[in-house]
Amino acid sequence: MPALGCCVESAVSPPLGYSFLSTPEIFSSGVPPSTNAVPFTTHWSPELSSDLYRVDGWGAPYFTVNSSGDISVRPHGTDTLPHQEIDLLKVVKKASDSINSGGLGLQLPLVVRFPDVLKNRLESLQSAFDYAVQSEGYEAHYQGVYPVKCNQDRFVVEDIVKFGSGFRFGLEAGSKPELLLAMSSLCKGSSEGLLVCNGFKDAEYVSLALVARKLQLNTVIVLEQEEELDLVIDISRKMAVRPVIGLRAKLRTKHSGHFGSTSGEKGKFGLTTTQILRVVRKLEESGMLDCLQLLHFHIGSQIPSTALLADGVGEAAQVYSELVRLGAGMKFIDIGGGLGIDYDGTKSSDSDVSVGYGLQDYASTVVQAVRFVCDRKNVKHPVICSESGRAIVSHHSVLIFEAVSSTTTRSQELSSVGLQSFVEKLNDDARADYLNLSAAAIRGEYDTCMLYADQLKQKCVEQFKDGNLDIEQLAAVDAVCDFVSKAIGASDPVRTYHVNLSVFTSIPDFWAIDQLFPIVPIHKLDERPSARGILSDLTCDSDGKIDKFIGGESSLPLHELGNGNGAPYYLGMFLGGAYEEALGGLHNLFGGPSVLRVSQSDSPHSFAVTYAVPGPSCADVLRAMQHEPELMFETLKHRAEEFMHKEEEEEEEEEEDKEVAFASLASSLNQSFHNMPYLAPHSSCCFSAAANSGGYYYCNDENIVGVGAECAIGEEEFWPYCVA
């Protein structure tokens, strides 16, 4: 008789002689293996982890698993030497360790930026186009433009301008604050770098763009709507500035994926062919047709294949050639964004999270398509621009967060006496299901077992709702049904890992559009993961979880937490350097992560921290919602004083002790406003002053040289006007 039958039968009819087994041997035949199981091997290695998490697929050439079982960053891509690799775990330890132990005392979650990776992405993109231009005999050049909407962080933008100045790299803006940012940044960039002004425009936007032109910035105002032309003509005449104008064309070419909805004739931006002709006519009538110099288009983000790319670029080159024929002073063709990222490492052209080409394939396809049309039309080759923001910044940033606990459904174990007592309290219908369950278990009919187990649970729940079954009995039926599920291999082995993170703040695209990112433990990769899990964040929202992963997986291979010693378990979300930080909100008032900027160096650990800043404090996120933390603290402090006076009337206590207690309470309240909203490290007391909250660190070379902390506080400091 199968062990399952032995266990269940013992509670129904003990005279048959079967004893209850608290941990019965689960039968091994006829049970389908779990499809979520991690491949079993007696020896585990970092190479096996690399295969399991597809690191060499999505991570090349910037991320790899090293011999210690940690994720390593290769800051210079394929040119990275072995001694230049950066162990990500060592970076996290440097950031999170206390100042007393040589760390920076930053709290997780943490975004780690690698400017060397950013530099390599820029150089690789430029090199791909330079090679394509040379090999195709193209008679113009390529110069890139970074759309700052992808990541407006000051250091990211400044790095791109700095790294790209040698090959005329420019910026693209889509709003007035982005335009101000771009204008300021390009003052330190290449004089030939383009400042492309996209997005909806009003008179102020157009005036700013013309001011940029007046400041000798290479500014192009791109018409997204036909009516914007009147503004440009009118304001440029009033300001006596000759504008350079571009227009965005709505192409017929589009792709069918999620990001394809931004392209085609129904796209949000751009002009139809009829509108383009009206713009040309009006410019000609105004004596400004020579100002029309750039054609812009956008097929859609994450263009999946070079075939679709060639089709779209070819159509745009036809439009460009027609504008030349109509007398416009055309010089540039801006192919927009669309250069995709292989988020899952499959190199597939049939997925929203992958692409079937590399940088060189992309560049060669663009150059070939433009050259073919222009040569056929006898049109001078235009300068090729692209706005490849996602491809430039995605790899340079890694989000690190900690799994703080894990849960799994564990029902109570029942003794034979407890099981017998449970059966006796069942009504006739439920007891019949139990008897049928027992009989099916004895016969080894496991599908039937699950059917009767489900019916038994449903009827017991109904009894509980009617008040005829107590909570202990309800737990008992859960234990029986859970045992049956495990015995026949039908139980869900997936755990929930609770992570110190807000999905809505740090990975908003997962929640909003089901965008998948590689998520991998950054250490312990020399050990076989023994569990599978989904990730649940800190927010009080059922959507605050990650239950879809690359490779079509609904769970992630993970390790046991802590191994009994309380050691942290760190996970990394990769390829998230574009959009996530700007799109993140303040759901549940969880602010952004701490930020660390790390460069490759010749130091013992191969890296230097050049910038570090704690994430927003509780006070910061409260201010963002129009609260006044200083006044809130004052209110709470006065309430504490009232409470202390009330206690004075009820019990005797030394005046000095009361003052100490009040000062301690006020200090703790004050510190709470200055701490980050996320869970504090295990070693921290929730009402103690944490060093460095609200401060920042900055250095130019390898060592932190100063601390600026206008809002950083010590153990006894308050906001100045709040001191009692």
XYZ file of C-alpha atoms in Angstrom:
724
model
C 0.000 0.000 0.000
C 1.400 3.452 -0.841
C 2.564 5.517 2.117
C -0.083 8.125 1.368
C -2.813 5.520 1.667
C -1.234 4.207 4.860
C -1.276 7.638 6.448
C -4.808 8.628 5.458
C -6.350 5.219 6.225
C -4.934 5.189 9.759
C -7.252 8.007 10.802
C -10.348 6.452 9.292
C -10.153 2.899 10.515
C -7.302 2.220 12.969
C -8.279 -1.456 13.401
C -6.775 -2.199 10.005
C -3.424 -1.896 11.704
C -1.862 0.997 9.875
C 0.028 3.389 12.136
C 0.099 7.109 11.406
C 3.456 8.266 10.031
C 4.279 11.854 10.915
C 6.805 11.971 8.091
C 5.676 9.212 5.737
C 7.783 8.059 2.845
C 6.367 9.689 -0.267
C 5.881 7.225 -3.048
C 8.356 7.593 -5.865
C 6.528 6.094 -8.828
C 3.932 7.698 -11.042
C 4.571 11.248 -9.842
C 5.568 13.747 -12.532
C 8.737 15.707 -11.706
C 8.417 19.412 -10.982
C 8.944 21.550 -14.060
C 10.475 24.251 -11.848
C 13.249 22.078 -10.467
C 16.835 23.321 -10.664
C 18.903 20.755 -12.603
C 20.426 18.377 -10.075
C 24.110 17.694 -9.997
C 26.330 16.491 -7.204
C 28.827 19.266 -7.957
C 27.797 22.861 -8.507
C 29.982 25.526 -10.075
C 29.884 29.201 -11.077
C 29.675 28.054 -14.696
C 26.454 26.173 -13.996
C 24.985 29.274 -12.324
C 25.988 31.349 -15.337
C 24.073 28.965 -17.572
C 21.098 28.795 -15.202
C 20.676 32.578 -15.054
C 21.764 33.122 -18.700
C 24.416 35.615 -17.614
C 26.588 35.115 -20.683
C 23.531 35.767 -22.868
C 22.174 39.056 -21.509
C 25.317 40.121 -19.652
C 28.008 39.961 -22.318
C 30.382 41.690 -22.517
C 29.891 43.567 -19.232
C 28.808 40.976 -16.652
C 30.100 37.538 -15.803
C 30.220 35.062 -12.909
C 33.677 34.885 -11.355
C 35.406 31.935 -9.723
C 34.264 33.060 -6.266
C 30.634 32.737 -7.285
C 30.030 36.501 -7.426
C 28.872 38.656 -10.310
C 31.791 40.586 -11.783
C 31.567 43.755 -13.842
C 33.823 44.067 -16.891
C 33.919 47.873 -17.162
C 35.653 48.022 -20.536
C 33.649 45.274 -22.196
C 35.705 42.875 -24.277
C 38.808 45.006 -23.634
C 38.642 44.416 -19.867
C 41.745 42.705 -18.492
C 41.322 40.057 -15.762
C 42.739 42.320 -13.038
C 40.311 45.096 -14.025
C 37.151 43.105 -13.297
C 35.103 44.486 -10.406
C 33.494 42.089 -7.933
C 29.992 43.465 -7.377
C 29.722 41.964 -3.886
C 32.808 43.900 -2.788
C 31.243 47.100 -4.100
C 28.074 46.446 -2.102
C 30.079 45.703 1.041
C 32.019 48.942 0.612
C 28.755 50.843 0.269
C 26.800 49.180 3.077
C 29.446 48.523 5.736
C 29.557 51.041 8.542
C 32.022 53.912 8.480
C 33.741 52.462 11.533
C 34.527 49.305 9.557
C 35.728 51.180 6.478
C 32.452 51.364 4.546
C 30.228 54.247 3.551
C 27.225 53.399 5.717
C 24.757 53.571 2.840
C 21.412 51.831 3.158
C 20.000 49.545 0.498
C 18.377 49.449 -2.029
C 21.325 50.762 -3.982
C 21.916 51.791 -7.587
C 25.528 51.278 -8.638
C 26.625 53.230 -11.714
C 29.671 52.275 -13.763
C 30.739 55.245 -15.937
C 33.376 53.078 -17.624
C 30.575 50.895 -18.998
C 28.785 54.023 -20.212
C 31.935 55.166 -21.979
C 32.385 51.764 -23.591
C 28.767 51.758 -24.837
C 29.265 55.158 -26.484
C 32.545 54.117 -28.060
C 31.110 50.797 -29.249
C 28.120 52.499 -30.894
C 30.361 55.053 -32.590
C 32.820 52.377 -33.714
C 30.019 50.276 -35.213
C 28.795 53.184 -37.326
C 32.323 54.300 -38.242
C 33.050 50.795 -39.537
C 29.775 50.671 -41.469
C 30.417 54.103 -43.012
C 33.887 53.076 -44.101
C 33.006 49.598 -45.365
C 29.937 50.842 -47.302
C 31.735 53.777 -48.866
C 29.278 56.151 -47.256
C 30.145 59.780 -47.982
C 28.994 61.358 -44.714
C 29.427 60.494 -41.063
C 27.479 59.358 -38.037
C 26.983 61.398 -34.886
C 24.827 60.206 -32.030
C 22.360 62.061 -29.857
C 21.450 60.958 -26.316
C 17.758 61.427 -25.382
C 17.993 62.642 -21.810
C 14.522 61.260 -20.959
C 16.149 57.817 -20.655
C 18.056 58.916 -17.587
C 18.326 62.588 -16.638
C 20.777 62.015 -13.781
C 23.309 64.810 -13.724
C 26.369 62.578 -13.765
C 24.988 60.334 -16.502
C 24.345 63.314 -18.793
C 27.650 64.982 -17.966
C 29.535 61.728 -18.585
C 27.878 61.246 -21.967
C 28.751 64.794 -23.037
C 32.319 64.336 -21.812
C 32.878 60.869 -23.265
C 31.170 61.756 -26.542
C 32.758 65.129 -27.220
C 35.485 63.542 -29.338
C 32.933 62.249 -31.850
C 30.367 65.085 -31.855
C 27.875 63.399 -29.579
C 24.870 65.561 -28.737
C 21.696 65.563 -26.637
C 17.958 65.376 -27.285
C 15.350 67.115 -25.132
C 11.594 66.568 -24.994
C 10.503 69.170 -22.445
C 11.529 72.588 -21.157
C 13.492 71.354 -18.123
C 15.239 68.775 -20.312
C 16.066 71.549 -22.770
C 17.585 73.691 -20.007
C 19.559 70.653 -18.832
C 20.808 69.927 -22.347
C 21.727 73.546 -23.055
C 23.799 73.780 -19.891
C 25.508 70.428 -20.435
C 26.396 71.016 -24.099
C 28.213 74.227 -23.193
C 31.001 71.809 -22.183
C 30.568 69.486 -25.145
C 31.454 69.415 -28.823
C 30.468 72.517 -30.753
C 29.254 70.192 -33.526
C 27.115 68.105 -31.216
C 23.428 68.416 -32.033
C 20.826 69.703 -29.602
C 17.659 68.090 -30.929
C 14.466 69.683 -29.587
C 11.614 67.172 -29.702
C 8.269 67.014 -27.928
C 5.257 69.306 -27.792
C 6.230 72.972 -27.879
C 4.792 76.259 -26.741
C 6.172 79.770 -27.226
C 8.499 79.472 -24.234
C 9.950 76.177 -25.460
C 10.589 77.616 -28.929
C 12.111 80.763 -27.430
C 14.480 78.683 -25.295
C 15.548 76.663 -28.320
C 16.259 79.848 -30.251
C 18.220 81.231 -27.312
C 20.314 78.046 -27.486
C 20.889 78.765 -31.168
C 21.939 82.275 -30.272
C 24.410 80.825 -27.769
C 26.097 78.966 -30.650
C 24.673 75.592 -29.675
C 23.937 73.388 -32.694
C 20.181 73.431 -32.081
C 17.507 71.847 -34.262
C 13.812 72.475 -33.568
C 11.939 69.353 -34.687
C 8.288 69.903 -35.625
C 6.103 67.287 -33.951
C 2.873 69.047 -34.958
C 2.109 71.184 -37.957
C 0.966 74.190 -35.899
C 4.379 74.460 -34.228
C 5.755 75.904 -37.451
C 3.855 79.177 -36.990
C 5.440 79.609 -33.560
C 8.922 78.963 -34.915
C 8.539 81.392 -37.813
C 7.006 84.155 -35.685
C 9.361 83.937 -32.692
C 12.504 83.493 -34.783
C 11.707 86.708 -36.646
C 11.080 88.595 -33.398
C 14.344 87.310 -31.927
C 16.250 87.783 -35.204
C 17.541 84.209 -35.047
C 17.714 82.036 -38.145
C 16.449 78.636 -36.928
C 17.472 75.175 -38.019
C 14.289 73.164 -38.407
C 13.595 69.465 -38.517
C 10.368 67.584 -38.904
C 9.208 64.239 -37.634
C 7.571 62.024 -40.230
C 4.911 59.441 -39.512
C 6.121 56.428 -41.433
C 3.912 53.586 -42.571
C 6.495 51.135 -41.256
C 5.879 49.845 -37.728
C 6.417 46.685 -35.732
C 3.799 44.642 -33.975
C 5.320 44.427 -30.495
C 4.401 46.495 -27.441
C 6.733 49.342 -28.397
C 5.468 49.414 -31.971
C 2.380 51.323 -30.852
C 4.425 54.525 -30.896
C 5.034 54.289 -34.637
C 3.084 54.080 -37.873
C 0.321 56.313 -39.186
C -1.494 56.177 -35.825
C 1.602 57.192 -33.849
C 1.439 59.905 -31.206
C 3.960 62.204 -32.851
C 4.899 63.309 -36.316
C 3.513 64.668 -39.554
C 1.699 62.865 -42.324
C 2.842 63.276 -45.921
C 0.083 65.828 -46.497
C 1.227 67.854 -43.486
C 4.857 67.600 -44.585
C 3.958 69.113 -47.959
C 2.081 71.970 -46.259
C 5.113 72.663 -44.027
C 7.403 72.757 -47.055
C 5.031 75.131 -48.847
C 4.768 77.497 -45.869
C 8.530 77.545 -45.350
C 9.021 78.319 -49.018
C 6.496 81.154 -48.831
C 8.302 82.510 -45.774
C 11.717 82.337 -47.433
C 12.895 79.762 -44.905
C 12.955 76.491 -46.843
C 16.722 76.390 -46.433
C 16.147 76.185 -42.658
C 14.575 72.740 -43.035
C 17.640 70.533 -42.596
C 16.700 67.422 -40.593
C 14.258 64.551 -41.019
C 13.370 62.633 -37.881
C 11.367 59.419 -37.502
C 10.868 56.649 -34.973
C 9.886 53.093 -35.857
C 9.472 52.161 -32.186
C 11.641 51.074 -29.267
C 13.164 47.605 -29.245
C 13.125 47.121 -33.021
C 13.253 43.307 -33.136
C 14.985 42.645 -36.475
C 17.239 44.249 -39.063
C 14.670 43.433 -41.756
C 12.135 45.740 -40.104
C 14.850 48.320 -39.486
C 15.899 48.317 -43.148
C 12.281 48.689 -44.250
C 11.695 51.711 -41.997
C 15.008 53.442 -42.742
C 14.481 52.872 -46.451
C 11.047 54.519 -46.302
C 12.471 57.466 -44.372
C 15.326 57.861 -46.858
C 12.717 58.147 -49.628
C 11.010 60.958 -47.687
C 14.410 62.612 -47.152
C 15.182 62.432 -50.876
C 11.809 63.959 -51.731
C 12.467 66.857 -49.364
C 15.777 67.446 -51.149
C 13.926 67.428 -54.475
C 11.448 69.999 -53.129
C 14.305 72.383 -52.331
C 14.786 71.942 -48.565
C 18.314 72.427 -47.244
C 18.519 68.852 -45.940
C 21.647 67.694 -44.115
C 20.640 65.201 -41.401
C 18.553 62.054 -41.145
C 17.706 61.234 -37.535
C 16.618 57.592 -37.249
C 15.401 58.071 -33.676
C 15.516 55.317 -31.079
C 14.866 51.630 -31.517
C 18.296 50.068 -31.066
C 17.230 47.239 -28.803
C 18.581 45.444 -25.749
C 18.708 41.672 -25.352
C 17.150 41.477 -21.894
C 16.823 37.688 -21.801
C 19.931 36.630 -23.723
C 18.027 34.716 -26.420
C 18.926 36.974 -29.359
C 15.395 36.482 -30.611
C 13.555 38.688 -33.098
C 10.191 37.353 -31.896
C 10.203 38.878 -28.408
C 9.607 42.258 -26.769
C 12.563 41.598 -24.458
C 15.156 40.576 -27.005
C 16.507 41.515 -30.428
C 17.959 39.406 -33.188
C 21.006 41.547 -33.970
C 24.056 43.252 -32.477
C 25.453 46.778 -32.666
C 27.354 46.157 -35.887
C 24.343 44.556 -37.592
C 22.242 47.573 -36.634
C 24.741 50.152 -37.858
C 25.435 48.370 -41.140
C 21.721 47.963 -41.867
C 21.075 51.692 -41.336
C 24.001 52.837 -43.461
C 23.176 50.412 -46.272
C 19.521 51.430 -46.375
C 20.248 55.180 -46.502
C 23.044 54.810 -49.058
C 20.953 52.611 -51.352
C 18.066 55.091 -51.591
C 20.250 58.209 -51.827
C 22.439 56.696 -54.556
C 19.368 55.675 -56.534
C 17.918 59.190 -56.200
C 21.299 60.844 -56.808
C 21.045 62.601 -53.430
C 24.053 63.600 -51.357
C 24.481 61.260 -48.382
C 23.137 62.875 -45.185
C 24.738 62.860 -41.770
C 23.161 59.938 -39.883
C 21.974 60.552 -36.328
C 20.382 58.175 -33.862
C 18.763 58.616 -30.443
C 19.822 55.273 -28.996
C 19.244 56.062 -25.329
C 18.199 52.615 -24.111
C 21.209 50.998 -25.763
C 23.587 53.584 -24.298
C 22.582 53.663 -20.626
C 20.871 50.331 -19.834
C 24.027 48.372 -19.021
C 25.836 50.941 -16.877
C 23.497 50.762 -13.885
C 22.759 47.878 -11.484
C 20.040 47.902 -8.825
C 21.056 45.974 -5.696
C 18.531 44.941 -3.061
C 18.320 42.441 -0.224
C 15.981 39.525 0.342
C 15.152 39.836 4.040
C 12.941 36.784 4.598
C 11.164 33.993 2.777
C 7.919 32.178 3.378
C 6.479 28.890 2.262
C 3.132 27.275 3.055
C 3.745 24.951 5.975
C 0.765 23.180 7.469
C 0.825 21.605 10.890
C 1.741 17.952 11.261
C -1.022 15.801 12.751
C -0.690 12.875 15.074
C -2.986 9.896 14.486
C -5.005 11.024 17.537
C -5.318 14.560 16.192
C -6.317 13.299 12.768
C -8.944 10.959 14.294
C -10.378 13.867 16.309
C -10.550 15.967 13.171
C -12.472 13.279 11.253
C -14.977 12.822 14.058
C -16.014 16.506 13.871
C -16.722 16.419 10.133
C -20.301 16.418 8.914
C -21.523 13.462 6.861
C -20.702 14.968 3.456
C -17.174 15.992 4.447
C -16.559 12.621 6.129
C -17.662 10.884 2.923
C -15.078 12.878 0.984
C -12.456 11.890 3.518
C -13.351 8.203 3.190
C -13.228 8.492 -0.612
C -9.855 10.242 -0.331
C -8.552 7.405 1.819
C -9.788 4.752 -0.600
C -8.270 6.539 -3.607
C -4.957 6.880 -1.780
C -4.898 3.134 -1.013
C -5.581 2.345 -4.689
C -2.872 4.800 -5.801
C -5.341 6.927 -7.792
C -3.593 10.213 -7.261
C -5.682 12.457 -9.530
C -8.779 11.232 -7.697
C -7.040 11.980 -4.406
C -6.666 15.633 -5.393
C -10.330 15.814 -6.426
C -11.573 14.527 -3.056
C -9.021 16.640 -1.164
C -10.331 19.798 -2.850
C -13.934 18.808 -2.088
C -13.038 18.065 1.518
C -11.388 21.463 1.971
C -14.334 23.291 0.400
C -16.868 21.583 2.662
C -14.759 22.220 5.748
C -14.511 25.899 4.883
C -18.313 25.984 4.607
C -18.603 24.317 8.042
C -16.195 26.902 9.467
C -18.219 29.789 8.010
C -21.353 28.295 9.572
C -19.625 28.135 12.960
C -19.625 24.318 13.093
C -15.844 23.861 12.850
C -13.226 25.585 14.976
C -10.030 27.129 13.644
C -7.890 24.214 14.832
C -10.035 21.849 12.754
C -9.733 24.144 9.740
C -5.968 24.073 10.129
C -6.124 20.280 10.317
C -7.859 19.975 6.951
C -5.213 22.286 5.486
C -2.580 19.906 6.856
C -4.283 16.860 5.298
C -4.714 18.503 1.902
C -1.184 19.892 1.954
C 0.196 16.442 2.731
C -1.766 14.920 -0.146
C -0.479 17.587 -2.552
C 3.109 17.052 -1.515
C 2.786 13.262 -1.628
C 1.624 13.207 -5.239
C 3.938 16.013 -6.394
C 1.154 18.532 -6.978
C 2.129 21.091 -4.335
C 3.577 24.429 -5.339
C 7.233 24.493 -4.248
C 7.590 28.202 -4.951
C 8.389 30.408 -1.982
C 7.831 34.113 -1.527
C 11.033 36.054 -0.878
C 10.400 39.423 0.769
C 12.750 42.050 -0.639
C 13.714 45.449 0.747
C 12.470 47.298 -2.314
C 9.513 49.037 -3.901
C 8.689 47.692 -7.353
C 6.723 50.863 -8.100
C 9.723 53.070 -7.294
C 12.668 51.099 -8.643
C 11.248 48.755 -11.324
C 8.081 50.581 -12.450
C 8.144 49.167 -15.983
C 7.614 45.660 -14.635
C 4.387 46.760 -12.971
C 3.255 49.076 -15.783
C 4.072 47.197 -18.991
C 5.356 43.760 -17.866
C 8.899 44.679 -18.887
C 11.277 41.909 -17.827
C 14.777 42.504 -16.519
C 17.466 39.967 -15.587
C 17.395 39.439 -11.807
C 20.194 37.349 -10.333
C 21.805 36.747 -6.924
C 25.071 38.674 -7.040
C 26.844 36.092 -4.853
C 26.616 32.436 -3.735
C 26.701 31.417 -7.385
C 29.180 28.683 -6.559
C 26.343 27.005 -4.626
C 23.369 25.158 -6.068
C 20.149 27.160 -5.529
C 17.890 24.989 -3.390
C 14.597 26.826 -3.810
C 12.487 28.710 -6.291
C 10.776 31.937 -5.406
C 8.907 35.033 -6.421
C 9.832 38.441 -5.040
C 7.437 40.455 -2.894
C 8.233 44.102 -2.151
C 7.580 46.271 0.915
C 4.529 48.097 -0.375
C 1.009 47.447 0.864
C -0.096 46.574 -2.650
C -0.818 43.174 -4.142
C 0.845 44.289 -7.387
C 4.084 44.885 -5.527
C 5.681 41.636 -6.570
C 7.852 40.176 -9.305
C 6.478 36.866 -10.518
C 7.661 36.845 -14.122
C 11.259 36.384 -15.122
C 13.301 36.102 -18.284
C 13.041 32.810 -20.101
C 9.285 32.646 -19.566
C 9.805 31.589 -15.937
C 7.218 32.277 -13.228
C 9.773 31.848 -10.431
C 13.487 32.370 -9.881
C 16.086 29.859 -8.619
C 17.238 31.163 -5.242
C 19.305 30.114 -2.237
C 18.345 29.622 1.380
C 18.594 32.840 3.356
C 21.321 33.364 5.892
C 22.341 29.730 6.400
C 21.513 30.358 10.037
C 24.123 33.113 10.464
C 22.024 36.113 9.441
C 24.230 36.903 6.438
C 22.540 39.172 3.878
C 21.348 37.771 0.566
C 21.775 40.270 -2.251
C 19.986 40.271 -5.592
C 20.773 42.437 -8.590
C 18.459 43.773 -11.276
C 20.463 44.406 -14.448
C 20.000 46.393 -17.675
C 17.728 48.870 -15.886
C 19.744 52.039 -16.490
C 17.126 53.501 -18.845
C 13.784 54.976 -17.726
C 13.341 53.175 -14.375
C 14.677 55.946 -12.142
C 12.743 58.713 -13.887
C 9.491 56.734 -14.017
C 9.575 55.587 -10.391
C 6.921 57.025 -8.092
C 6.388 57.363 -4.342
C 3.841 54.625 -3.698
C 3.596 54.073 0.078
C 6.118 56.939 0.293
C 9.072 54.712 -0.545
C 11.625 56.968 -2.189
C 14.455 56.193 -4.547
C 17.524 54.079 -3.729
C 20.941 55.184 -2.572
C 23.354 55.805 -5.440
C 26.999 54.867 -5.841
C 29.289 55.804 -8.722
C 32.169 53.371 -9.206
C 35.112 53.610 -11.601
C 37.723 51.017 -12.448
C 41.056 51.744 -10.777
C 44.388 50.145 -9.917
C 43.419 49.801 -6.253
C 43.491 46.329 -4.605
C 39.797 45.698 -5.372
C 40.004 47.237 -8.872
C 37.519 50.021 -8.167
C 37.181 53.488 -6.666
C 34.037 55.127 -5.361
C 33.805 58.588 -6.904
C 30.337 59.582 -5.703
C 27.891 58.297 -3.120
C 24.568 59.644 -1.929
C 21.981 58.145 0.422
C 18.471 57.683 -0.888
C 15.706 60.154 -0.018
C 14.811 60.268 3.662
C 11.339 60.041 5.149
C 11.384 63.840 5.388
C 12.273 64.124 1.695
C 9.377 61.975 0.498
C 6.976 63.711 2.869
C 7.972 67.083 1.429
C 7.324 65.739 -2.060
C 3.691 65.286 -1.014
C 3.459 68.852 0.407
C 3.943 67.869 4.049
C 6.237 69.883 6.323
C 8.446 67.476 8.282
C 9.827 70.183 10.565
C 6.334 71.144 11.716
C 5.348 67.473 11.978
C 8.314 66.887 14.266
C 7.399 69.930 16.337
C 3.845 68.599 16.765
C 5.096 65.203 17.880
C 7.630 66.779 20.242
C 4.935 68.850 21.938
C 2.753 65.739 22.197
C 5.665 63.968 23.893
C 6.029 66.849 26.341
C 2.324 66.650 27.210
C 2.640 62.909 27.732
C 5.648 63.399 29.999
C 3.782 65.992 32.119
C 0.813 63.645 32.446
C 3.113 60.881 33.674
C 4.569 63.281 36.241
C 1.150 63.526 37.854
C 0.740 59.750 38.000
C 4.132 58.614 39.237
C 7.186 60.024 40.873
C 10.411 60.098 38.915
C 13.653 62.035 39.110
C 13.508 65.262 37.082
C 16.843 64.489 35.462
C 15.653 61.042 34.344
C 12.546 62.589 32.791
C 14.623 65.088 30.860
C 16.884 62.322 29.598
C 13.899 60.211 28.548
C 12.304 63.134 26.722
C 15.543 64.060 24.948
C 16.006 60.438 23.870
C 12.461 60.207 22.532
C 12.724 63.532 20.687
C 16.074 62.531 19.207
C 14.663 59.218 17.996
C 11.644 60.898 16.415
C 13.917 63.409 14.750
C 16.149 60.668 13.429
C 13.170 58.785 11.986
C 12.427 61.747 9.738
C 16.012 61.640 8.459
C 16.257 57.887 7.868
C 15.341 56.218 4.602
C 11.846 54.652 4.416
C 13.239 51.176 3.736
C 13.961 48.453 6.273
C 17.073 49.244 8.279
C 19.998 46.801 8.397
C 19.670 43.979 10.893
C 22.294 45.537 13.134
C 20.471 48.857 13.396
C 18.061 49.791 16.144
C 15.057 51.534 14.663
C 15.333 54.372 17.184
C 19.016 55.176 16.965
C 20.828 57.751 14.907
C 22.145 56.375 11.621
C 25.266 57.966 10.295
C 25.226 59.833 7.009
C 21.472 59.954 6.357
C 20.853 62.901 4.123
C 24.530 63.582 3.472
C 26.583 62.928 0.382
C 30.116 62.023 -0.516
C 32.134 63.146 -3.456
C 35.648 62.643 -4.670
C 37.594 63.202 -7.832
C 40.065 60.394 -7.504
C 40.174 57.139 -5.609
C 39.266 58.215 -2.106
C 36.351 59.998 -0.546
C 37.727 63.477 0.146
C 34.804 65.221 1.758
C 31.356 64.968 3.190
C 28.712 67.556 2.470
C 25.764 67.128 4.778
C 23.622 70.157 5.224
C 20.765 67.923 6.299
C 22.886 65.186 7.864
C 22.462 64.995 11.624
C 24.349 63.607 14.558
C 22.892 61.817 17.534
C 21.974 64.975 19.422
C 21.152 67.335 16.559
C 17.706 68.564 15.542
C 16.416 70.878 12.884
C 17.746 74.203 14.178
C 14.482 75.932 15.039
C 13.071 72.761 16.630
C 15.576 72.547 19.452
C 13.803 72.750 22.786
